[in-house]
Coordinates of C-alpha atoms and ligand atoms in Angstrom, one line a residue:
M236 CA 11.5 25.8 -18.4
T237 CA 9.5 24.1 -15.3
V238 CA 8.9 21.0 -15.2
Y239 CA 5.6 19.0 -15.0
F240 CA 4.2 15.3 -13.6
M241 CA 1.8 13.9 -15.7
D242 CA 0.2 10.9 -16.2
G243 CA 3.4 9.3 -14.6
Q244 CA 5.8 11.3 -16.6
F245 CA 8.0 14.0 -15.9
M246 CA 7.8 16.1 -18.9
D247 CA 8.5 20.3 -19.5
Q248 CA 5.4 22.0 -20.9
S249 CA 5.6 21.1 -24.7
G250 CA 5.2 17.9 -23.4
V251 CA 2.3 18.0 -21.7
A252 CA -1.1 16.5 -23.7
V253 CA -3.9 17.2 -22.5
S254 CA -7.3 16.0 -24.0
V255 CA -10.3 18.4 -25.6
D256 CA -12.0 15.3 -23.3
D257 CA -10.9 15.4 -20.5
R258 CA -13.6 15.9 -17.7
G259 CA -11.7 18.2 -15.9
Y260 CA -12.0 20.8 -19.0
Y261 CA -15.9 20.0 -19.7
F262 CA -17.2 19.6 -16.2
G263 CA -14.7 21.0 -13.6
D264 CA -14.5 16.9 -12.8
G265 CA -11.9 16.8 -10.7
V266 CA -10.0 17.5 -7.6
Y267 CA -7.0 19.5 -6.7
E268 CA -4.5 20.6 -4.1
V269 CA -2.0 23.6 -3.6
I270 CA 1.1 22.4 -1.2
K271 CA 3.7 25.5 0.4
V272 CA 7.3 24.8 -0.3
Y273 CA 9.5 26.2 2.3
G274 CA 13.5 26.5 2.2
G275 CA 12.5 23.4 -0.6
E276 CA 10.9 21.1 1.9
L277 CA 6.9 20.6 1.5
Y278 CA 5.2 22.1 4.3
T279 CA 1.7 19.6 5.7
A280 CA 2.2 17.6 2.7
E281 CA 0.7 14.3 4.0
E282 CA -2.3 17.0 5.7
H283 CA -2.3 18.3 1.5
I284 CA -2.3 14.6 -0.1
S285 CA -4.9 13.1 2.3
R286 CA -6.9 16.0 1.7
L287 CA -7.0 15.1 -2.0
F288 CA -7.5 11.5 -1.5
Q289 CA -10.9 12.4 0.9
S290 CA -11.6 14.7 -1.8
A291 CA -12.1 11.8 -4.6
T292 CA -13.7 9.7 -2.5
K293 CA -16.1 12.4 -1.9
I294 CA -16.8 12.7 -5.8
K295 CA -16.6 8.9 -5.7
M296 CA -13.4 8.9 -7.9
T297 CA -10.5 6.8 -7.4
I298 CA -6.6 7.8 -7.5
P299 CA -3.9 6.1 -9.1
Y300 CA -1.6 6.1 -7.0
T301 CA -0.8 5.8 -3.3
E302 CA -0.6 8.6 -0.8
A303 CA 3.0 7.8 -0.7
Q304 CA 3.0 8.2 -4.3
L305 CA 1.9 11.4 -4.7
L306 CA 4.1 12.4 -1.9
E307 CA 7.5 11.4 -3.8
V308 CA 6.1 13.2 -7.2
S309 CA 6.1 16.4 -5.1
R310 CA 9.6 15.9 -3.7
Q311 CA 10.8 15.2 -7.5
L312 CA 9.1 18.4 -8.6
I313 CA 10.9 20.5 -6.4
E314 CA 14.0 19.2 -7.4
K315 CA 13.8 18.7 -10.9
N316 CA 12.6 22.5 -10.6
A317 CA 14.8 23.5 -8.2
I318 CA 12.2 24.8 -5.5
G319 CA 13.1 27.1 -2.7
E320 CA 9.9 29.1 -1.5
G321 CA 7.0 28.4 -3.7
H322 CA 4.2 26.0 -4.1
I323 CA 3.1 22.7 -6.0
Y324 CA -0.3 22.4 -7.9
M325 CA -1.5 19.1 -8.5
Q326 CA -5.1 18.0 -9.6
V327 CA -6.9 14.8 -10.5
T328 CA -9.4 14.3 -12.9
R329 CA -12.1 11.5 -13.7
G330 CA -10.3 10.7 -17.0
V331 CA -10.7 11.2 -20.9
A332 CA -14.3 9.9 -22.4
P333 CA -16.6 11.6 -25.0
R334 CA -18.8 13.9 -23.2
V335 CA -21.7 12.7 -21.3
H336 CA -23.2 13.9 -17.6
H337 CA -22.6 10.7 -15.6
F338 CA -19.5 8.9 -15.5
P339 CA -17.5 7.1 -18.2
E340 CA -19.0 3.8 -19.3
P341 CA -16.7 1.7 -19.1
T342 CA -14.5 3.5 -16.6
V343 CA -11.3 5.1 -17.6
S344 CA -7.8 5.7 -15.3
S345 CA -8.1 9.4 -13.7
V346 CA -5.7 11.9 -14.9
V347 CA -3.1 13.6 -12.7
T348 CA -1.3 16.1 -13.0
A349 CA 1.0 18.1 -10.8
Y350 CA 3.8 21.3 -12.0
A351 CA 5.9 23.2 -8.9
V352 CA 6.6 26.6 -9.0
N353 CA 8.8 29.4 -7.2
S354 CA 6.6 32.3 -6.0
P355 CA 7.7 34.6 -3.2
R356 CA 5.6 34.8 0.0
P357 CA 3.3 38.4 0.2
V358 CA 5.4 39.4 2.8
A359 CA 4.1 43.3 2.6
K360 CA 0.6 41.9 2.9
I361 CA 1.5 39.6 5.5
E362 CA 2.5 42.5 7.4
N363 CA 0.2 45.3 6.8
G364 CA -2.8 43.3 6.7
V365 CA -5.5 43.8 3.1
P366 CA -9.0 45.1 2.5
V367 CA -11.5 42.4 1.7
K368 CA -14.9 42.8 -0.4
S369 CA -18.1 41.1 0.8
V370 CA -19.7 39.0 -1.9
E371 CA -22.6 36.9 -1.6
D372 CA -21.6 33.3 -1.4
V373 CA -23.7 31.6 -4.4
R374 CA -21.4 28.3 -4.5
W375 CA -22.9 24.9 -3.8
L376 CA -23.6 23.3 -0.8
R377 CA -20.6 21.0 -1.0
C378 CA -17.9 23.7 -0.7
D379 CA -15.5 21.1 1.8
I380 CA -14.9 19.2 -1.5
K381 CA -12.0 21.2 -3.1
S382 CA -13.2 20.8 -6.6
L383 CA -12.0 22.2 -9.3
N384 CA -14.9 23.7 -10.4
L385 CA -14.5 26.7 -9.2
L386 CA -17.1 29.6 -11.3
G387 CA -18.1 30.9 -7.9
N388 CA -15.0 31.3 -6.1
V389 CA -12.9 32.9 -9.8
L390 CA -16.4 35.7 -9.7
A391 CA -16.5 36.7 -6.2
K392 CA -12.7 37.1 -6.4
Q393 CA -12.7 38.9 -9.6
E394 CA -15.3 40.8 -7.6
A395 CA -13.6 41.9 -5.3
H396 CA -10.4 42.5 -7.5
E397 CA -12.2 44.9 -9.3
A398 CA -12.7 47.1 -6.2
G399 CA -9.3 46.9 -5.2
C400 CA -9.7 44.3 -3.0
V401 CA -7.2 41.4 -2.1
E402 CA -10.0 39.0 -0.9
A403 CA -13.5 38.3 -1.0
L404 CA -15.5 37.5 2.1
L405 CA -18.2 35.4 1.4
H406 CA -21.4 35.4 2.9
R407 CA -24.9 33.5 2.5
S408 CA -27.8 35.7 3.1
G409 CA -25.1 37.3 5.5
V410 CA -24.0 34.7 7.8
V411 CA -20.1 34.9 6.8
T412 CA -18.6 31.9 5.3
E413 CA -15.1 31.7 3.9
G414 CA -12.9 33.6 1.3
S415 CA -12.7 32.7 -2.5
S416 CA -9.6 31.0 -1.3
S417 CA -9.2 31.2 1.9
N418 CA -11.0 31.2 5.8
M419 CA -12.1 33.9 7.6
F420 CA -11.2 34.5 11.4
G421 CA -12.6 37.1 13.7
V422 CA -11.9 38.3 17.2
K423 CA -14.4 39.9 19.2
D424 CA -14.2 40.9 23.1
G425 CA -11.3 38.3 23.7
M426 CA -12.7 34.8 21.8
L427 CA -11.5 34.2 18.2
Y428 CA -14.5 32.9 15.8
T429 CA -14.1 31.3 12.6
H430 CA -17.3 29.4 10.3
P431 CA -17.5 25.9 11.8
A432 CA -16.1 23.1 9.0
T433 CA -19.2 22.0 7.5
N434 CA -20.1 21.0 4.0
L435 CA -20.4 25.0 3.3
I436 CA -16.7 25.8 4.1
L437 CA -13.5 23.9 2.8
N438 CA -11.8 23.0 5.7
G439 CA -8.2 24.4 5.1
I440 CA -5.3 22.8 6.4
T441 CA -3.8 26.5 7.2
R442 CA -7.2 26.6 9.1
Q443 CA -6.5 23.5 11.4
V444 CA -2.8 24.1 11.8
L445 CA -4.0 28.3 13.2
L446 CA -6.5 26.1 15.3
G447 CA -3.6 24.1 17.3
L448 CA -1.4 26.9 17.4
C449 CA -4.4 28.7 19.5
K450 CA -4.6 25.6 21.4
E451 CA -1.3 26.0 22.5
L452 CA -1.2 29.6 23.2
G453 CA -4.5 29.3 25.1
I454 CA -6.7 31.3 22.7
P455 CA -10.5 30.5 23.3
V456 CA -11.8 29.8 20.3
E457 CA -15.5 29.1 18.8
E458 CA -15.9 27.8 16.0
K459 CA -19.4 29.4 14.7
A460 CA -20.8 31.2 12.4
F461 CA -21.2 35.3 12.4
T462 CA -22.7 37.7 10.4
L463 CA -21.0 39.7 8.4
D464 CA -22.9 43.1 10.3
E465 CA -20.5 41.0 13.9
A466 CA -17.8 41.4 11.0
F467 CA -17.6 44.9 11.0
E468 CA -17.3 45.7 14.5
M469 CA -15.2 42.8 15.3
D470 CA -11.8 43.7 17.0
E471 CA -9.1 41.8 14.8
F472 CA -10.1 39.8 11.6
F473 CA -7.8 37.7 9.8
L474 CA -7.8 35.2 6.8
T475 CA -5.9 32.0 6.0
S476 CA -4.8 30.1 3.5
T477 CA -1.6 28.2 2.1
T478 CA -0.1 31.2 -0.4
S479 CA -1.7 33.5 2.3
E480 CA -0.6 31.7 6.1
V481 CA -1.9 34.4 8.2
M482 CA -3.0 37.3 7.3
P483 CA -4.6 40.1 8.7
V484 CA -7.9 41.6 7.1
T485 CA -7.2 46.0 8.5
S486 CA -10.8 46.4 6.2
I487 CA -14.4 45.1 4.7
D488 CA -16.1 47.2 2.1
G489 CA -13.8 50.2 3.7
R490 CA -14.9 49.7 6.9
L491 CA -12.0 49.9 8.8
I492 CA -11.6 47.2 11.8
G493 CA -10.6 48.3 14.7
D494 CA -7.5 50.8 14.3
G495 CA -6.9 49.6 10.6
Q496 CA -3.9 48.0 11.8
P497 CA -3.1 44.5 12.3
G498 CA -4.5 42.9 15.6
E499 CA -2.4 42.1 18.4
W500 CA -3.5 38.3 18.7
T501 CA -3.7 38.6 14.8
V502 CA 0.3 39.0 14.9
K503 CA 0.8 36.9 17.8
L504 CA -0.6 34.1 16.2
Q505 CA 1.7 35.1 12.9
Q506 CA 4.9 34.6 14.5
A507 CA 3.8 31.2 16.4
F508 CA 3.1 30.0 12.4
T509 CA 6.5 31.3 11.9
L510 CA 8.1 29.2 14.5
Q511 CA 6.5 25.8 13.3
T512 CA 7.7 26.5 9.9
P513 CA 11.1 25.9 10.2
S514 CA 13.1 27.5 7.3
L515 CA 10.9 30.6 8.0
V516 CA 13.0 31.0 11.4
K517 CA 15.8 30.2 9.8
G518 CA 15.5 32.7 6.7
Q519 CA 14.3 35.2 9.3
Ligands
PDD1321 N1 -7.2 27.4 -1.8 N2 -11.1 27.9 1.4 C1 -11.0 28.2 0.2 C2 -12.5 27.9 -0.6 C3 -10.2 28.2 0.0 O1 -9.7 27.4 -2.0 C4 -8.5 27.5 0.3 C5 -7.0 27.4 -0.2 C6 -8.4 27.6 1.9 C7 -7.7 27.5 2.8 O2 -7.3 26.1 3.0 P1 -5.4 25.2 2.4 O3 -5.1 26.5 3.9 O4 -5.7 24.2 2.6 O5 -4.7 26.4 1.0 C8 -9.7 27.8 1.8 C9 -5.6 27.6 -2.4 C10 -4.4 28.1 -2.0 C11 -6.2 27.2 -3.9 O6 -6.9 27.6 -4.5 O7 -5.4 28.4 -4.9

């Protein structure tokens, strides 16, 4: 049975009572993080928890814990749920109050919930690559905030899913932004391109790890937006996220990227990603 964390206590699901008046439920008024666990160890957890606090600040919400306390909560969730390979989900909502749009007056405490689950790495998709479908990015203009308000992402993912694709390649009037739950990268003529970390994308932690690896490997990068038409013509394409790691994209809208196999730089970056994740190296 999964052990959850809610408001300072660990409990099983039957003990978790979420209020109908929770603003997360009414408005999606909150923020969240997904943190990967490899071999029972947190991966880039400081970065994720730091981004959780940044997201909260951007929506003018206070989290009633310190970063160190939420790190400790994450560690305890791993232990209590006996997680080997899996992830932590953590969310904070603005709290419980009668439904009015403006912030509650008087202020109420935000509500922190979290759990940890075992979930296998998507090894076949990482090795073979996945198809994606282009979908118009109709989300709001603060995609840098990891907000609970995910309708635009949900509808895009569903459209891709119904087309037999693993991810939606989002574009604003033909300019590629990111995936519905991932960041997108393309390689063309010896240059790696990805959308700059503006308000139009979430600056993924995996994206940042990847850009660091590029520096180490001497792979030239331009953080520059590219169009959907340019995406079709890329030599290689891949996506990154906490749960997808570095995943090759082998086709967009049914059109093959390169020869339809994971690209050379993509594989090189996957190997480098594995090497800086100690328990993945051990597991090989
Ligand atoms: N999604 N862009 C969006 C819109 C995302 O939702 C995510 C992550 C990313 C990649 O960020 P990171 O590398 O920090 O995981 C980019 C998580 C995994 C999710 O919602 O499940």
